[in-house]
Coordinates of C-alpha atoms in Angstrom, one line a residue:
Chain A
M165 CA 22.2 -21.8 3.7
M166 CA 23.1 -18.2 3.3
L167 CA 20.8 -15.2 3.2
N168 CA 21.7 -12.3 0.9
V169 CA 19.8 -9.1 0.5
A170 CA 19.0 -7.1 -2.6
Y171 CA 17.5 -3.6 -2.5
L172 CA 14.9 -2.1 -4.8
Y173 CA 14.6 1.7 -5.1
L174 CA 11.4 2.4 -7.0
L175 CA 11.9 4.8 -10.0
S176 CA 8.2 4.7 -11.0
P177 CA 5.0 3.5 -9.4
L178 CA 4.9 -0.3 -9.0
H179 CA 1.7 -2.3 -9.4
T180 CA 1.5 -6.0 -8.6
G181 CA -2.0 -7.2 -8.8
G182 CA -3.7 -8.4 -5.6
T183 CA -6.9 -9.6 -4.2
T184 CA -8.2 -6.2 -2.9
Q185 CA -10.6 -5.5 -5.6
E186 CA -13.6 -3.9 -3.9
G187 CA -15.9 -1.6 -5.8
N188 CA -14.1 0.2 -8.5
L189 CA -10.6 -0.1 -7.1
L190 CA -8.0 -2.3 -8.6
G191 CA -5.9 -3.1 -5.6
I192 CA -2.3 -4.4 -5.1
A193 CA -0.8 -7.5 -3.4
R194 CA -0.7 -7.2 0.3
E195 CA 0.8 -9.2 3.2
S196 CA -1.9 -11.1 4.9
H197 CA -0.8 -10.3 8.4
T198 CA -0.1 -6.6 8.1
E199 CA -2.1 -5.6 5.0
L200 CA 1.0 -3.6 3.8
P201 CA 1.8 -3.7 0.1
Y202 CA 4.6 -6.1 -0.9
I203 CA 6.0 -7.6 -4.0
P204 CA 5.3 -11.4 -4.2
S205 CA 8.5 -13.4 -4.7
S206 CA 7.0 -15.1 -7.8
T207 CA 6.9 -11.6 -9.5
I208 CA 10.6 -10.9 -8.7
R209 CA 11.6 -14.5 -9.6
G210 CA 9.8 -14.3 -13.0
R211 CA 11.6 -11.1 -13.9
L212 CA 15.0 -12.4 -12.9
R213 CA 14.4 -15.7 -14.7
A214 CA 13.6 -13.9 -17.9
S215 CA 16.8 -11.7 -17.4
T216 CA 19.0 -14.8 -16.9
P217 CA 21.0 -15.9 -20.0
E218 CA 19.4 -18.9 -21.6
N219 CA 22.3 -21.2 -21.0
N220 CA 22.0 -20.7 -17.2
R221 CA 18.2 -20.3 -17.0
N222 CA 17.1 -23.8 -16.3
R223 CA 20.0 -24.6 -14.0
L224 CA 19.4 -21.5 -11.8
W225 CA 15.7 -21.4 -11.8
G226 CA 14.5 -24.9 -12.7
N227 CA 12.9 -26.0 -16.0
T228 CA 9.4 -25.4 -17.1
I229 CA 6.3 -27.5 -17.7
E230 CA 6.9 -26.9 -21.4
D231 CA 10.3 -28.5 -21.2
V232 CA 8.7 -31.7 -19.8
M233 CA 5.7 -31.6 -22.2
G234 CA 8.0 -31.0 -25.2
G235 CA 10.2 -33.9 -24.3
A236 CA 13.4 -32.0 -23.5
N237 CA 13.2 -33.2 -19.9
T238 CA 11.5 -36.1 -18.2
N239 CA 10.7 -34.4 -14.9
L240 CA 10.3 -30.9 -13.4
T241 CA 13.6 -29.9 -11.7
Q242 CA 14.3 -27.5 -8.9
G243 CA 16.5 -24.5 -9.6
Q244 CA 19.6 -23.7 -7.6
V245 CA 18.6 -20.3 -6.3
W246 CA 15.6 -18.8 -4.5
V247 CA 14.3 -15.3 -4.0
G248 CA 11.9 -14.0 -1.2
D249 CA 9.1 -11.5 -1.1
G250 CA 9.9 -7.8 -1.5
S251 CA 9.2 -5.9 1.7
L252 CA 8.7 -2.2 2.3
L253 CA 11.4 -0.4 4.3
W254 CA 11.0 3.4 3.7
V255 CA 8.0 5.0 2.1
P256 CA 7.8 8.6 0.9
V257 CA 4.8 10.6 2.1
P258 CA 3.9 14.2 1.2
S259 CA 4.6 16.8 3.8
L260 CA 3.6 20.5 3.9
S261 CA 6.5 21.4 6.1
H262 CA 9.2 19.3 4.5
G263 CA 8.1 18.5 0.9
V264 CA 8.6 14.7 1.2
I265 CA 9.4 12.7 4.3
W266 CA 10.2 9.0 4.3
I267 CA 8.4 7.1 6.9
S268 CA 8.8 3.6 8.4
C269 CA 7.9 1.9 11.7
P270 CA 9.6 -0.3 14.3
M271 CA 7.9 -3.4 12.9
L272 CA 9.4 -2.9 9.4
L273 CA 12.8 -1.7 10.6
H274 CA 13.2 -4.5 13.1
R275 CA 12.1 -7.0 10.5
W276 CA 14.8 -5.8 8.1
Q277 CA 17.4 -5.9 10.9
R278 CA 16.5 -9.4 11.8
L279 CA 16.4 -10.7 8.3
T280 CA 19.7 -9.1 7.3
G281 CA 21.4 -10.4 10.5
Q282 CA 22.4 -7.0 11.9
S283 CA 22.4 -5.8 15.5
L284 CA 21.7 -2.1 15.4
G285 CA 19.5 -2.2 18.5
T286 CA 16.0 -0.9 18.7
V287 CA 14.2 2.1 17.1
V288 CA 11.5 3.9 19.0
P289 CA 8.4 5.6 17.4
Y290 CA 8.8 9.3 16.5
S291 CA 12.5 9.0 16.0
T292 CA 13.5 11.5 13.3
N293 CA 16.5 13.3 11.8
L294 CA 14.3 16.5 11.3
G295 CA 15.1 17.8 14.8
N296 CA 12.5 18.6 17.4
N297 CA 12.2 22.4 17.2
K298 CA 9.4 22.6 14.7
P299 CA 6.2 20.6 14.1
V300 CA 6.1 18.1 11.2
Y301 CA 3.1 18.2 8.8
L302 CA 2.3 14.9 7.3
K303 CA -0.7 14.8 4.9
D304 CA -3.4 16.0 7.3
A305 CA -1.8 15.1 10.6
I306 CA 0.4 17.5 12.5
L307 CA 3.1 16.1 14.8
K308 CA 4.0 18.5 17.5
S309 CA 7.7 19.2 18.1
N310 CA 7.6 17.9 21.7
E311 CA 6.5 14.5 20.4
L312 CA 9.6 14.1 18.1
K313 CA 12.7 12.3 19.3
P314 CA 16.1 13.3 17.7
W315 CA 17.8 10.4 16.0
D316 CA 21.5 10.5 15.4
K317 CA 22.0 7.0 14.0
W318 CA 19.3 7.2 11.3
Q319 CA 21.8 6.5 8.5
E320 CA 22.5 3.0 9.8
W321 CA 18.8 2.2 9.1
V322 CA 18.8 3.5 5.6
P323 CA 20.7 1.0 3.4
I324 CA 22.0 2.1 0.0
R325 CA 21.3 5.7 1.1
E326 CA 23.8 7.1 -1.4
Q327 CA 21.8 5.6 -4.3
T328 CA 18.5 7.1 -3.1
Q329 CA 17.1 10.5 -2.3
I330 CA 16.2 9.6 1.3
E331 CA 17.3 12.5 3.5
R332 CA 14.4 13.2 5.8
V333 CA 13.2 10.3 7.8
L334 CA 10.6 9.7 10.5
V335 CA 9.7 6.5 12.4
L336 CA 5.9 6.3 13.2
P337 CA 4.2 3.8 15.5
D338 CA 3.3 0.7 13.6
Q339 CA -0.5 1.4 13.4
H340 CA -0.1 5.0 12.2
C341 CA 2.6 4.1 9.7
K342 CA 0.2 1.7 8.2
T343 CA -2.5 4.3 7.9
L344 CA -0.1 6.9 6.4
I345 CA 1.2 4.4 3.9
E346 CA -2.4 3.5 2.9
T347 CA -3.2 7.2 2.3
S348 CA 0.1 7.8 0.4
L349 CA -0.3 5.0 -2.1
W350 CA -0.3 6.0 -5.8
R351 CA -3.8 6.1 -7.1
Q352 CA -4.7 6.7 -10.6
V353 CA -8.0 7.2 -12.2
R354 CA -8.5 5.1 -15.4
V355 CA -11.3 5.4 -17.9
K356 CA -11.9 4.0 -21.4
L357 CA -12.8 6.4 -24.1
S358 CA -15.3 5.6 -26.9
E359 CA -14.7 6.5 -30.5
H360 CA -16.4 9.8 -29.8
K361 CA -13.9 10.5 -27.0
T362 CA -16.5 10.2 -24.3
V363 CA -16.1 7.9 -21.3
N364 CA -17.6 4.5 -21.6
D365 CA -20.2 3.7 -18.9
G366 CA -18.8 1.5 -16.2
S367 CA -15.1 2.0 -17.3
F368 CA -14.2 4.5 -14.5
R369 CA -11.9 2.9 -12.0
Y370 CA -8.9 3.5 -9.7
E371 CA -5.6 1.7 -9.7
E372 CA -3.3 1.5 -6.8
A373 CA 0.5 1.3 -6.9
I374 CA 3.4 1.6 -4.5
P375 CA 4.8 5.1 -5.0
P376 CA 8.2 6.0 -6.7
D377 CA 11.1 6.6 -4.3
T378 CA 10.0 3.8 -2.0
L379 CA 12.9 1.7 -0.7
M380 CA 12.2 -2.1 -0.6
Y381 CA 14.3 -5.2 -0.3
F382 CA 14.2 -8.9 -0.8
L383 CA 16.3 -11.8 0.4
W384 CA 17.9 -14.3 -1.9
G385 CA 20.1 -17.3 -1.7
T386 CA 21.0 -20.8 -2.9
V387 CA 18.8 -23.9 -2.2
A388 CA 19.9 -26.3 0.5
Q389 CA 21.0 -29.3 -1.6
L390 CA 23.7 -28.0 -3.8
N391 CA 26.6 -30.2 -3.0
G392 CA 29.4 -27.7 -3.5
T393 CA 28.0 -25.8 -6.5
A394 CA 26.4 -23.1 -4.3
I395 CA 29.2 -20.6 -4.9
K396 CA 28.9 -20.9 -8.6
A397 CA 25.1 -20.5 -8.4
K398 CA 25.4 -17.5 -6.2
S399 CA 27.9 -15.8 -8.5
D400 CA 25.8 -16.6 -11.6
L401 CA 22.8 -14.9 -10.0
Q402 CA 25.0 -12.0 -8.8
E403 CA 26.0 -11.6 -12.4
V404 CA 22.3 -11.3 -13.4
F405 CA 21.9 -8.6 -10.7
D406 CA 25.0 -6.7 -11.8
S407 CA 24.0 -6.8 -15.5
H408 CA 20.5 -5.4 -14.7
P409 CA 20.9 -2.3 -12.5
I410 CA 17.4 -1.3 -13.6
L411 CA 14.6 -3.9 -13.8
Q412 CA 10.9 -3.7 -14.6
I413 CA 8.8 -5.6 -12.1
G414 CA 5.0 -6.1 -11.9
G415 CA 2.3 -5.0 -14.3
Q416 CA 1.5 -2.1 -16.6
E417 CA 4.9 -1.9 -18.2
S418 CA 3.3 -0.1 -21.1
L419 CA 2.5 2.7 -18.7
G420 CA 6.1 2.9 -17.5
R421 CA 5.2 1.2 -14.2
G422 CA 7.4 -0.9 -12.1
F423 CA 10.9 0.4 -13.0
V424 CA 13.3 -0.2 -10.1
Q425 CA 16.9 0.4 -9.3
L426 CA 18.4 -2.9 -8.2
V427 CA 21.3 -2.7 -5.7
T428 CA 23.1 -5.6 -4.0
L429 CA 25.7 -5.1 -1.3
Chain B
M160 CA -17.0 -15.1 22.4
A161 CA -15.5 -11.6 22.4
F162 CA -13.9 -11.8 18.9
D163 CA -16.5 -11.4 16.2
P164 CA -15.1 -11.1 12.6
R165 CA -18.3 -9.3 11.5
T166 CA -17.7 -6.3 13.8
M167 CA -17.1 -4.0 10.8
A168 CA -19.2 -5.7 8.2
Q169 CA -22.4 -5.7 10.3
P170 CA -22.9 -1.9 10.7
V171 CA -21.9 -1.3 7.1
Y172 CA -24.2 -3.9 5.7
K173 CA -27.1 -2.7 7.9
A174 CA -26.6 1.0 6.9
L175 CA -26.2 0.3 3.2
S176 CA -29.0 -2.3 2.8
E177 CA -31.4 0.0 4.7
L178 CA -30.4 2.9 2.4
R179 CA -30.7 0.7 -0.7
H180 CA -34.2 -0.6 0.2
R181 CA -35.8 2.6 1.2
T182 CA -34.7 4.3 -2.0
A183 CA -36.9 3.9 -5.1
D184 CA -35.6 6.6 -7.3
D185 CA -33.1 5.3 -9.9
T186 CA -31.0 8.4 -10.1
R187 CA -30.6 8.6 -6.4
L188 CA -29.6 4.9 -6.3
Q189 CA -27.0 5.5 -8.9
E190 CA -25.6 8.5 -6.9
Q191 CA -25.5 6.3 -3.8
K192 CA -23.6 3.6 -5.6
S193 CA -21.1 5.9 -7.2
Q194 CA -20.4 7.6 -3.8
A195 CA -20.2 4.3 -1.9
V196 CA -17.4 2.9 -4.1
E197 CA -15.7 6.2 -4.0
L198 CA -15.5 6.6 -0.2
Y199 CA -12.2 4.7 0.2
T200 CA -10.3 6.6 -2.5
Y201 CA -11.7 9.9 -1.3
L202 CA -10.8 9.2 2.3
A203 CA -7.3 7.9 1.4
T204 CA -6.6 11.0 -0.7
W205 CA -8.3 13.8 1.3
G206 CA -8.7 12.6 4.9
L207 CA -11.6 12.4 7.4
M208 CA -12.1 16.1 8.0
R209 CA -12.6 16.9 4.3
L210 CA -15.0 14.0 3.9
K211 CA -17.1 15.3 6.8
A212 CA -17.1 18.7 5.2
E213 CA -18.1 17.2 1.9
E214 CA -21.2 15.8 3.6
A215 CA -22.5 19.3 3.9
A216 CA -21.2 20.5 0.5
L217 CA -22.7 17.6 -1.6
S218 CA -25.6 18.7 -3.7
Q219 CA -26.7 15.3 -4.9
E220 CA -28.9 13.7 -2.2
G221 CA -27.9 10.1 -3.0
K222 CA -24.2 10.9 -2.4
K223 CA -25.1 12.8 0.8
D224 CA -27.0 9.7 2.0
V225 CA -23.9 7.5 1.8
V226 CA -21.5 9.9 3.5
K227 CA -24.0 10.2 6.4
A228 CA -24.3 6.5 6.6
F229 CA -20.5 6.2 6.6
F230 CA -20.1 8.5 9.6
R231 CA -22.9 6.7 11.4
A232 CA -21.1 3.4 10.9
L233 CA -17.8 4.9 11.9
E234 CA -19.3 6.4 15.1
E235 CA -20.9 3.1 16.0
T236 CA -17.7 1.0 15.4
A237 CA -15.2 3.4 16.9
D238 CA -17.5 4.4 19.8
V239 CA -16.7 8.1 19.3
K240 CA -19.6 10.5 20.1
D241 CA -20.8 13.4 18.0
L242 CA -19.2 12.2 14.8
A243 CA -22.3 11.6 12.6
N244 CA -24.3 14.7 13.7
D245 CA -23.5 18.3 12.8
K246 CA -20.9 18.6 15.5
G247 CA -18.8 16.0 13.6
L248 CA -16.3 18.5 12.1
D249 CA -15.5 20.0 15.6
T250 CA -15.1 16.5 17.0
L251 CA -12.6 15.7 14.4
K252 CA -10.8 19.0 14.7
N253 CA -10.4 18.5 18.5
L254 CA -9.0 15.0 18.4
D255 CA -5.3 14.6 19.2
T256 CA -3.1 13.3 16.4
E257 CA -2.9 9.7 17.7
S258 CA -6.7 9.5 17.9
Y259 CA -7.3 11.1 14.5
L260 CA -4.8 8.8 12.8
G261 CA -6.4 5.8 14.6
L262 CA -9.8 6.9 13.5
T263 CA -8.6 7.4 9.9
G264 CA -7.2 3.8 9.9
L265 CA -10.6 2.5 11.0
G266 CA -12.4 4.8 8.6
L267 CA -10.3 3.3 5.7
Q268 CA -11.4 -0.2 6.7
I269 CA -15.0 0.8 6.9
A270 CA -14.8 2.5 3.6
R271 CA -13.5 -0.7 2.1
E272 CA -16.5 -2.5 3.5
F273 CA -18.7 0.0 1.9
S274 CA -17.1 -0.7 -1.5
F275 CA -17.5 -4.4 -1.0
W276 CA -21.2 -4.3 0.0
T277 CA -22.0 -1.8 -2.7
T278 CA -21.1 -4.2 -5.4
A279 CA -23.3 -6.8 -3.8
L280 CA -26.3 -4.6 -2.9
Y281 CA -26.5 -2.3 -5.9
V282 CA -26.3 -4.9 -8.7
G283 CA -27.5 -3.3 -11.9
K284 CA -27.5 0.2 -10.6
D285 CA -24.4 1.4 -12.4
P286 CA -23.4 5.0 -11.8
E287 CA -23.1 7.2 -14.8

């Protein structure tokens, strides 16, 4: 089985519904072990399936319950390809000193390295390409210049850099990165107006989303039992990727949410 | 057993249920509810120091009640002294970056607990 990687560079906020719905907050999907936002593979798969030409759809992705109920097939069948969850890699956070800085942490970077089969070594917290002469202001935290560690090889850790705007990067310790990401999520107030243009009682709520300019990735491949047709399945899916350089993933499409640039290497 | 999954829920439930049951005035209850579900978003957007400053600036008593309860719960859970009293702003100002970010992370979790328990404890007390 081969692992392939596809990158998603967010062009607009991305909202995939999740279970964190406390109080008046409509939360997003989160990994159970890190609580970091992610894109469930079923969300990506559904979009890719819909974008696959009809003559290849059932072969690549499997048939549907409607095919069986309608009599077209006798059983549900497995498709030839799979896609994994979308994971965060670099997340933009506001900075008073640098405008926007993309942050990540050793846990996320090493996960990406492991899954993509590379051997770039290790990354230590506070590695940055911003130099260590001046302090860095992130939201309401100030990182003193003596804490920062110059990082020459940062470009190796930013895949598809040419297709993104990622120029200023900073690696934070895992726990602080998580807090900063939490405080940098896109949050929008939503209300429902009555016919008199006043807010309906109880309609005030917040919605979360992963911010634009975030770099994410997901793995994909062909299923194990393909008996020699794996190459064809792989190239068929690659064709779907190539013909859809921009995809819409997740909810609230009518609000322009979830548009991503899809890049495979 | 050292691990207790209720570590954060207990102080928040205690603080909020006490507040709920000692308040009779409907308007104040609505203010408490609207502030309690707002804590997480406020904290995520503006940070701990501003929330502490807000405690003094708030004119609605119900909202002030909740912010005070939040800092009491945070002080108890994080075991940081002089957070809930009027020295709180100075305490936050003097923390090093590591501790401040750590406390913010914990604060976000506690704020989420507040949102959750508000829905359960303030049924029918919808904010305006």
